[in-house]
């Protein structure tokens, strides 16, 4: 289906592009432009002003619009109607992503034309085009991320606002980065996988790559809403991309290959463990999923088992593999110190061979606790106790123990005490797993 | 459309669970093409969950749902081409005109752009809202909104239409109109499954009754047919009061359900010979019988009798 025939895009176009709106936007923007011209405002200020309005429209208003495109369906009770349609996840996701922001793009593109006109008087064409490409990509990234976060829990209004606030906070440094691009001479460069990249061009490529991942993430979540089964493969691919992206800043520099490889493994372990941590919190924590996995496993339907697997289980399994490979890897690297630049991760006091394993065990312990707390009739009710637990374990208890001068064994430092951390977190994990099993049994008895 | 011989919906051993609560427990039944099945049961019986499972809006824990030859669990999107579903709290796009709502529904259900206008006209005509096409749904009455929602659900001419409490909140006139609409849709070849608490309204158009209780099917039969146990409730009226002992003496094997002296109700097998024998013994005992008939149960009576039997 071509995008112009997309029913969701057409529906949103009927709502967004009303005749009144089509007239009001150019009139308001035209008046602002006229005001600037009549007051002989400098070209650079006119360009900055146009870019500011663009950012307000597409980044701040845009992320709200993207989120509302699904949230509004819940309020109006039309979401089931969408789920009963035969639109593919891609068509529905793209229809919403583009359609919800047609009006903001309508105004935003006008702003970019004004920006290009005034900016080209003071900057090279390459510089102007680079800034344009960056702000287009960052708007797609922001709007995609907003829709992604909304789709994580589409019916939960209480979560949407904090998510959007967090995104809004991210939008501010993005805007700051855009303005710094206007003033810098584009001479800065960085090294990535041994190649020297102009900073601005690297930023453009990066923002577009992450924007594409955001759109892909939206399509995958939409697939879940439309009962199209997926596996955690794409999420793992994204985490692998982040690992490779981050590793590029080290690999190719003048360091031994083994150190570079170990750095990549270390980055992978941390990225996959963090990804698992986030997924365990944000993904659906439906206890019955585990029952379905058990039934599918007993029926030897392995594809179904993979489709039901929570993302965190796949990412943590990969993180654990990385952590185990790091035991000999970090031992070897620490025996052959490299340059001062990488001393921070070579230093055994910071990254002992067992540090990554301790971090993975820590993540597993917390995730097991989060899942166990969710083995209840109302998952929503579990959120507050989980938040209290995290506050208690990571802030209050260590603070209290250190106030009394006690050794905070409940949270040993995996960097300074890696061996103790592995043992203690292993014991914690075993205890939590026993408790999770008891919770699971009591939930089963309640349902019997 | 499916042939009349094959069931259009076949549910086998369906289990659906909420955490700590089994909403559907080994549910199984077959729905014939061209029927209108009333889905009844107390609150919390699992009616809405069952309809949502058939519509592939919820994933059951176990069991199979076959809809017009499609395994719903394996091909939920394909199932959506063959089914229309109207939920109890249906929503409409209030800022779009009815024509835009129907156009969107048609396109979202895969109707080609060239055929969309005709499909909109047909659905609007079928539901009697042709004169409302340029109105905004928010300006329509509840009954009219209900019709717009049904038009959206049937615009792709599904084999099966599932409706959850469709008459809720409608006035008697709108309910009657809705009943007529359901009969018309059935005559057009659609199979309907309607859940409702208003049994009197279901009686106007239903051909079958499916009773759910605590997530289990307790009765599924054609309306007007004998009870599952093949027993029928019969009514006996006397011209003057008769002592219960006299009635019991005349027919000792009779299962008497109630007796107020003049009217007695009892359960009897659906067998003409047994009826003739009973009447002969009552008359031979000198009882003043002036009426002897099968009690015509309405749907509410049938439903309550089923629940009482199962209790």
PDB file of N, CA and C in Angstrom, chain B residues 17 44 76 79 97 103 116 118 128 135 137-138 149 157 161 183 188 215 221 227 248-249 268 282 287 295 303:
ATOM      1  N   UNK B  17      -7.407 -17.105  30.897  1.00  0.00           N
ATOM      2  CA  UNK B  17      -7.159 -16.779  32.308  1.00  0.00           C
ATOM      3  C   UNK B  17      -6.712 -15.335  32.455  1.00  0.00           C
ATOM      4  N   UNK B  44     -19.880 -11.332  34.813  1.00  0.00           N
ATOM      5  CA  UNK B  44     -18.652 -12.049  35.136  1.00  0.00           C
ATOM      6  C   UNK B  44     -18.639 -13.481  34.641  1.00  0.00           C
ATOM      7  N   UNK B  76      -4.771 -14.326  13.171  1.00  0.00           N
ATOM      8  CA  UNK B  76      -5.731 -13.353  13.697  1.00  0.00           C
ATOM      9  C   UNK B  76      -6.086 -12.256  12.697  1.00  0.00           C
ATOM     10  N   UNK B  79      -8.532 -13.492  10.221  1.00  0.00           N
ATOM     11  CA  UNK B  79      -9.839 -13.608  10.868  1.00  0.00           C
ATOM     12  C   UNK B  79     -10.580 -12.261  10.853  1.00  0.00           C
ATOM     13  N   UNK B  97     -17.013  13.155   9.925  1.00  0.00           N
ATOM     14  CA  UNK B  97     -18.415  12.918   9.563  1.00  0.00           C
ATOM     15  C   UNK B  97     -18.648  11.413   9.489  1.00  0.00           C
ATOM     16  N   UNK B 103     -15.813   5.583   5.482  1.00  0.00           N
ATOM     17  CA  UNK B 103     -14.762   5.480   4.458  1.00  0.00           C
ATOM     18  C   UNK B 103     -13.483   4.934   5.082  1.00  0.00           C
ATOM     19  N   UNK B 116     -14.888   1.779  -2.442  1.00  0.00           N
ATOM     20  CA  UNK B 116     -15.185   2.299  -1.097  1.00  0.00           C
ATOM     21  C   UNK B 116     -16.511   3.069  -1.042  1.00  0.00           C
ATOM     22  N   UNK B 118     -19.171   2.849  -2.843  1.00  0.00           N
ATOM     23  CA  UNK B 118     -20.328   1.948  -2.927  1.00  0.00           C
ATOM     24  C   UNK B 118     -20.521   1.203  -1.612  1.00  0.00           C
ATOM     25  N   UNK B 128     -29.717   2.056   7.821  1.00  0.00           N
ATOM     26  CA  UNK B 128     -30.689   3.158   7.883  1.00  0.00           C
ATOM     27  C   UNK B 128     -30.115   4.489   8.312  1.00  0.00           C
ATOM     28  N   UNK B 135     -23.363  14.064   8.901  1.00  0.00           N
ATOM     29  CA  UNK B 135     -23.417  14.526  10.304  1.00  0.00           C
ATOM     30  C   UNK B 135     -22.167  14.065  11.053  1.00  0.00           C
ATOM     31  N   UNK B 137     -20.815  12.214  14.332  1.00  0.00           N
ATOM     32  CA  UNK B 137     -21.393  11.234  15.272  1.00  0.00           C
ATOM     33  C   UNK B 137     -21.752  11.837  16.625  1.00  0.00           C
ATOM     34  N   UNK B 138     -20.965  12.819  17.064  1.00  0.00           N
ATOM     35  CA  UNK B 138     -21.234  13.390  18.393  1.00  0.00           C
ATOM     36  C   UNK B 138     -22.580  14.106  18.440  1.00  0.00           C
ATOM     37  N   UNK B 149     -21.937   2.629  14.362  1.00  0.00           N
ATOM     38  CA  UNK B 149     -20.922   1.657  14.805  1.00  0.00           C
ATOM     39  C   UNK B 149     -21.146   0.301  14.130  1.00  0.00           C
ATOM     40  N   UNK B 157     -18.601  -6.617   4.880  1.00  0.00           N
ATOM     41  CA  UNK B 157     -19.477  -7.782   4.711  1.00  0.00           C
ATOM     42  C   UNK B 157     -18.879  -9.034   5.350  1.00  0.00           C
ATOM     43  N   UNK B 161     -20.877 -11.538  12.729  1.00  0.00           N
ATOM     44  CA  UNK B 161     -20.910 -10.264  13.446  1.00  0.00           C
ATOM     45  C   UNK B 161     -21.111 -10.558  14.931  1.00  0.00           C
ATOM     46  N   UNK B 183     -32.285  -8.989  12.222  1.00  0.00           N
ATOM     47  CA  UNK B 183     -32.974  -9.986  11.391  1.00  0.00           C
ATOM     48  C   UNK B 183     -32.631  -9.776   9.921  1.00  0.00           C
ATOM     49  N   UNK B 188     -29.518 -11.431   5.178  1.00  0.00           N
ATOM     50  CA  UNK B 188     -28.488 -11.156   4.159  1.00  0.00           C
ATOM     51  C   UNK B 188     -27.377 -12.210   4.173  1.00  0.00           C
ATOM     52  N   UNK B 215     -17.660 -19.064  33.490  1.00  0.00           N
ATOM     53  CA  UNK B 215     -16.699 -19.413  32.450  1.00  0.00           C
ATOM     54  C   UNK B 215     -16.956 -20.739  31.758  1.00  0.00           C
ATOM     55  N   UNK B 221     -28.632 -24.366  22.939  1.00  0.00           N
ATOM     56  CA  UNK B 221     -29.692 -25.040  22.191  1.00  0.00           C
ATOM     57  C   UNK B 221     -30.459 -24.028  21.358  1.00  0.00           C
ATOM     58  N   UNK B 227     -35.726 -28.841  26.262  1.00  0.00           N
ATOM     59  CA  UNK B 227     -34.637 -28.590  27.190  1.00  0.00           C
ATOM     60  C   UNK B 227     -33.563 -29.643  26.993  1.00  0.00           C
ATOM     61  N   UNK B 248     -50.899 -35.937  44.011  1.00  0.00           N
ATOM     62  CA  UNK B 248     -49.796 -36.890  44.154  1.00  0.00           C
ATOM     63  C   UNK B 248     -50.316 -38.326  44.094  1.00  0.00           C
ATOM     64  N   UNK B 249     -51.513 -38.533  44.637  1.00  0.00           N
ATOM     65  CA  UNK B 249     -52.080 -39.884  44.628  1.00  0.00           C
ATOM     66  C   UNK B 249     -52.461 -40.295  43.202  1.00  0.00           C
ATOM     67  N   UNK B 268     -42.134 -33.028  32.649  1.00  0.00           N
ATOM     68  CA  UNK B 268     -42.492 -34.297  32.018  1.00  0.00           C
ATOM     69  C   UNK B 268     -41.659 -34.467  30.757  1.00  0.00           C
ATOM     70  N   UNK B 282     -55.201 -38.792  35.520  1.00  0.00           N
ATOM     71  CA  UNK B 282     -55.771 -37.654  36.259  1.00  0.00           C
ATOM     72  C   UNK B 282     -57.301 -37.671  36.146  1.00  0.00           C
ATOM     73  N   UNK B 287     -60.098 -35.886  38.976  1.00  0.00           N
ATOM     74  CA  UNK B 287     -59.622 -34.503  39.166  1.00  0.00           C
ATOM     75  C   UNK B 287     -60.241 -33.608  38.092  1.00  0.00           C
ATOM     76  N   UNK B 295     -46.078 -25.632  28.910  1.00  0.00           N
ATOM     77  CA  UNK B 295     -45.913 -24.204  29.217  1.00  0.00           C
ATOM     78  C   UNK B 295     -44.900 -23.600  28.248  1.00  0.00           C
ATOM     79  N   UNK B 303     -33.721 -19.357  30.595  1.00  0.00           N
ATOM     80  CA  UNK B 303     -32.414 -19.006  31.154  1.00  0.00           C
ATOM     81  C   UNK B 303     -32.376 -19.287  32.653  1.00  0.00           C
TER      82      UNK B 303
END
